[in-house]
Coordinates of C-alpha atoms and ligand atoms in Angstrom, one line a residue:
X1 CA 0.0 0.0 0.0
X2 CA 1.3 3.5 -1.3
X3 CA 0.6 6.5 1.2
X4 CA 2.5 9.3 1.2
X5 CA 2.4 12.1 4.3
X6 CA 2.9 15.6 4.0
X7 CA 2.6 18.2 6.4
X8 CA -1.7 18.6 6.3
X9 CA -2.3 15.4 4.1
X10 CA -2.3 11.8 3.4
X11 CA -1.8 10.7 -0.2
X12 CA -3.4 6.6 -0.6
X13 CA -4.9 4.4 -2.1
X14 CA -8.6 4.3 -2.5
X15 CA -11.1 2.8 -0.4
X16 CA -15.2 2.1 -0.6
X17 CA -15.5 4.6 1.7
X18 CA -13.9 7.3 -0.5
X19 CA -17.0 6.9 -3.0
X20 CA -19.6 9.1 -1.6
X21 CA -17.0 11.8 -0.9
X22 CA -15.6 11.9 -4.4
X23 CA -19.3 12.1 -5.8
X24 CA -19.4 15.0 -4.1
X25 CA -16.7 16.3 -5.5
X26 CA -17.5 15.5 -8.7
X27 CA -21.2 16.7 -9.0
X28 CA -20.0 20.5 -8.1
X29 CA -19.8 21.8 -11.7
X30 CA -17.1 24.5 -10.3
X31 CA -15.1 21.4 -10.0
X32 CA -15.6 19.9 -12.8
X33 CA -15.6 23.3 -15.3
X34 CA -12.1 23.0 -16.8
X35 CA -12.2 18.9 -16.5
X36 CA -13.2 17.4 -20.1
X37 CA -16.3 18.7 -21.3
X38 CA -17.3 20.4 -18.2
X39 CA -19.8 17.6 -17.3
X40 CA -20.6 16.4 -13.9
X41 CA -20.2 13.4 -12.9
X42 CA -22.8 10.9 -10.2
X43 CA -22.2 8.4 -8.1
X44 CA -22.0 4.9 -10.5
X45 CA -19.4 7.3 -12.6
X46 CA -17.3 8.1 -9.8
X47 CA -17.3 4.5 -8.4
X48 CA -16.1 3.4 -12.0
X49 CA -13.4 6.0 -12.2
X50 CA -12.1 4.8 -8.5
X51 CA -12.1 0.9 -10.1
X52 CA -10.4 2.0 -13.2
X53 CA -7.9 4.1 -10.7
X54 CA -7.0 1.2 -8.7
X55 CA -6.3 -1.3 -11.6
X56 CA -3.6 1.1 -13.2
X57 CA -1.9 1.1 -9.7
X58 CA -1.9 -2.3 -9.8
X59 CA -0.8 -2.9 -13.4
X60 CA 1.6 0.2 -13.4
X61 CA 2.7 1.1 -9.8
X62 CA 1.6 4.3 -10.1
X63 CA -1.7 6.2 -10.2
X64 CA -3.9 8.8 -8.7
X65 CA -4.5 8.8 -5.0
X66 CA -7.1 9.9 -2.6
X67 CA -6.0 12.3 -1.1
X68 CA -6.9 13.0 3.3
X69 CA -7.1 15.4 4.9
X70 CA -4.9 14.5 8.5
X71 CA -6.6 16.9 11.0
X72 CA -10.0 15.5 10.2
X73 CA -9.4 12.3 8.0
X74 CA -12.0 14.2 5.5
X75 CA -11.4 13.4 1.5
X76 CA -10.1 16.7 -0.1
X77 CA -10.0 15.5 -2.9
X78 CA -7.3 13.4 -5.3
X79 CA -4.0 13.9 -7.0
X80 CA -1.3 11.8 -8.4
X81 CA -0.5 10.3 -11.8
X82 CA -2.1 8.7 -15.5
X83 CA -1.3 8.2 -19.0
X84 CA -3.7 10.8 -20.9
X85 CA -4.9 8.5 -23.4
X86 CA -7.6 11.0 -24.2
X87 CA -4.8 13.2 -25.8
X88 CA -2.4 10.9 -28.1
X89 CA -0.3 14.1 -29.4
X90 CA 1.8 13.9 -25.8
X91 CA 2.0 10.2 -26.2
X92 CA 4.0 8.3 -24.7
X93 CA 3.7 10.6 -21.2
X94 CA 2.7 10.5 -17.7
X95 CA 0.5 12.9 -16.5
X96 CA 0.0 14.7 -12.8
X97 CA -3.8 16.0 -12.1
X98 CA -5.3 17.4 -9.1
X99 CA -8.9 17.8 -8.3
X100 CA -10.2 19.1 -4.7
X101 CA -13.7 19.6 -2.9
X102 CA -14.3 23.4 -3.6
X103 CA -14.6 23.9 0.4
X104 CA -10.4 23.0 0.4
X105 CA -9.3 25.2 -2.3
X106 CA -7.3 28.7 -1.6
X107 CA -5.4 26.7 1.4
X108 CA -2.1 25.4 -0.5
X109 CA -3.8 22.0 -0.4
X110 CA -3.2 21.5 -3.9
X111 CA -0.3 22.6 -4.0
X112 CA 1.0 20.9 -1.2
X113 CA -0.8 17.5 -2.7
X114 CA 0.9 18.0 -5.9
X115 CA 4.1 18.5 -4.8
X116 CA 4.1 15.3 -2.8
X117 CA 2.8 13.5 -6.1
X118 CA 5.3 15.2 -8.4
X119 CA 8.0 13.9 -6.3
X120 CA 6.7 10.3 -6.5
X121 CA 6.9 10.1 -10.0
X122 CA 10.1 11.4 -10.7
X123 CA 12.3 10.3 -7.6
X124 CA 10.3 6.6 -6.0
X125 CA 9.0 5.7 -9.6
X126 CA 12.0 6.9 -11.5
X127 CA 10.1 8.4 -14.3
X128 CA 12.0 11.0 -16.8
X129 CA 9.6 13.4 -17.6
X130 CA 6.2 14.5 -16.1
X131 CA 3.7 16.7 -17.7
X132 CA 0.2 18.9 -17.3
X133 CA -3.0 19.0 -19.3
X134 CA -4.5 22.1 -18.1
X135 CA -7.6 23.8 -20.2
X136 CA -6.9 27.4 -21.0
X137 CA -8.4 29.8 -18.3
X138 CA -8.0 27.1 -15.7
X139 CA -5.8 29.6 -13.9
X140 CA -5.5 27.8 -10.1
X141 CA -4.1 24.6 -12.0
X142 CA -1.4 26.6 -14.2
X143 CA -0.2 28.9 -11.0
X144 CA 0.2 25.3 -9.5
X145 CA 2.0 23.9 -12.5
X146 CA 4.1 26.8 -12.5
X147 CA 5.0 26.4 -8.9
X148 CA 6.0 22.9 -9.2
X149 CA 8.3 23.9 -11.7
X150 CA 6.8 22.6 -14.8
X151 CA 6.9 25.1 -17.5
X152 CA 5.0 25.2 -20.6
X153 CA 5.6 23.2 -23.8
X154 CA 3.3 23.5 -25.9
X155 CA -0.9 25.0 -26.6
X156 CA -3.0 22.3 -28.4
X157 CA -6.8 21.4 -28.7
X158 CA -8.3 18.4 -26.8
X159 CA -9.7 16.7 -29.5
X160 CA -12.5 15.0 -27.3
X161 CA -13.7 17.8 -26.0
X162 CA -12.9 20.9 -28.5
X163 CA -11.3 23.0 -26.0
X164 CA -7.7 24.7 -25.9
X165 CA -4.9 22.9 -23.3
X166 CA -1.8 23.8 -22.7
X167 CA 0.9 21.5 -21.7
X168 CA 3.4 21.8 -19.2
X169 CA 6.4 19.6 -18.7
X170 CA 9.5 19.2 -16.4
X171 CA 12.1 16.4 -16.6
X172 CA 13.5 14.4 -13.8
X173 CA 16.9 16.0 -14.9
X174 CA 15.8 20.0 -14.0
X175 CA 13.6 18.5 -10.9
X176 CA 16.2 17.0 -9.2
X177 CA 18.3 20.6 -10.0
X178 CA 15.3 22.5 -8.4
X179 CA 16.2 24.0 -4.9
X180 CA 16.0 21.3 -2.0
X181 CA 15.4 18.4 -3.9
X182 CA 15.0 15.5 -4.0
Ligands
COA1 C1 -6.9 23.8 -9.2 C2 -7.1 23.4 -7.7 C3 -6.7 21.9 -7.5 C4 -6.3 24.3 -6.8 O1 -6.4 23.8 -5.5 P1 -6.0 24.7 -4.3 O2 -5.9 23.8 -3.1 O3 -7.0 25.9 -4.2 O4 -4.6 25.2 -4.7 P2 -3.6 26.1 -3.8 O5 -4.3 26.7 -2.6 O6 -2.4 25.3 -3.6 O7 -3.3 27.3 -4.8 C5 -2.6 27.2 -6.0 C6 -2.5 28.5 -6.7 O8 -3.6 28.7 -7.5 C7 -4.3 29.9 -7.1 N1 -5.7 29.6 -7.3 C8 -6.4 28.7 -6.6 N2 -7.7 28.7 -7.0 C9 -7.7 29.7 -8.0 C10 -8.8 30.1 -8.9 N3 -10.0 29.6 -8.8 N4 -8.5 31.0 -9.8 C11 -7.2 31.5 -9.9 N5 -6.2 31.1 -9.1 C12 -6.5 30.2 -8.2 C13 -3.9 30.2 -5.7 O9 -3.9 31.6 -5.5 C14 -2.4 29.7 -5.7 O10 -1.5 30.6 -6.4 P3 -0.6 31.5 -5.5 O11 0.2 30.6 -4.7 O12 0.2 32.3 -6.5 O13 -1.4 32.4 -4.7 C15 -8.6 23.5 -7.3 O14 -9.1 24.7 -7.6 C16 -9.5 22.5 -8.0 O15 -9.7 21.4 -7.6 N6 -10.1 22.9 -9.2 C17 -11.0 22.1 -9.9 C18 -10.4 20.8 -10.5 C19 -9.5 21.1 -11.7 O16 -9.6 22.1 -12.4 N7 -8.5 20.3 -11.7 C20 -7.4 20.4 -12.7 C21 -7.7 19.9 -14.1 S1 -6.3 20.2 -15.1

């Protein structure tokens, strides 16, 4: 089992218990406005998502986790890693992502949660190269790109969903030369 602490989270796996949270999550359409096509997403979705989440980490040793708060033991939300199929332009690639409950956002959460996840990619999985998916005027999600480092490579069109991305990247190379790493 992969959990990771930071200072105000845990990073795991995902539980049964994490389903009903994560619905929640996912039915808020501020949330879910810059993810794919905007729409929300209900219960039997979100329980699918959370199957599919758990097979990649078995098949690939990495994924996306659910991410706790420690104070309370509350689901903020998730972070960690996937292969964006949906765009085959950045292919082959691993992708970070982030998504919180709108009640933890403005608190570094994110950030923190990201940083944490960024770190297990490139340093306890090894991986070379990371990179972001992040709709145009999704403006929380580039400032936290940004200030993980990543910096942008290229603007492109999502070709599922019609809408502009940009695409940030950072290598395990200029991570690891990043103040206080690993
Ligand atoms: C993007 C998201 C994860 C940010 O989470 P968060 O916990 O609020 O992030 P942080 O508190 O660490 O803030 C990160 C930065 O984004 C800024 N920010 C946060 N929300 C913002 C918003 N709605 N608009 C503009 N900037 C925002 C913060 O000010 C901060 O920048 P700063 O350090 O320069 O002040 C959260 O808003 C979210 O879950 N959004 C919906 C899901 C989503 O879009 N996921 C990404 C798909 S690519």
């Amino acid at each position: 089992m992969t959990t990771i602490e930071t200072e105000r989270l845990v990073l795991r796996r995902w539980r049964e218990t994490d389903v009903a949270p994560l619905a929640a999550i996912n039915a808020d359409p501020e949330v879910m406005r810059w993810i794919g096509d905007g729409t929300v997403r209900n219960q039997e979705q979100t329980r699918a998502s959370i199957g599919a989440w758990q097979r990649a980490w078995d098949e690939r040793g990495f994924g996306l986790f659910a991410v706790e708060v420690r104070a309370t033991g509350e689901l903020a939300g998730l972070t960690g890693l996937a292969v964006p199929d949906f765009l085959p332009e950045v292919l082959p690639a691993v992708e970070i992502g982030w998504r919180f409950g709108r009640q933890f956002w403005s608190q570094g959460l994110g950030t923190e949660a990201a940083r944490a996840a960024l770190r297990f990619g490139l340093v306890d999985r090894d991986l070379d190269r990371i990179i972001s998916i992040i709709q145009v005027g999704n403006s929380g999600s580039e400032r936290i790109a940004r200030k993980l480092g990543m910096a942008l490579e290229r603007e492109t069109i999502d070709p599922n969903c019609a809408r502009a991305v940009r695409v940030y990247d950072i290598s395990k190379a200029d991570y690891l030369a990043g103040p206080g790493r690993p």
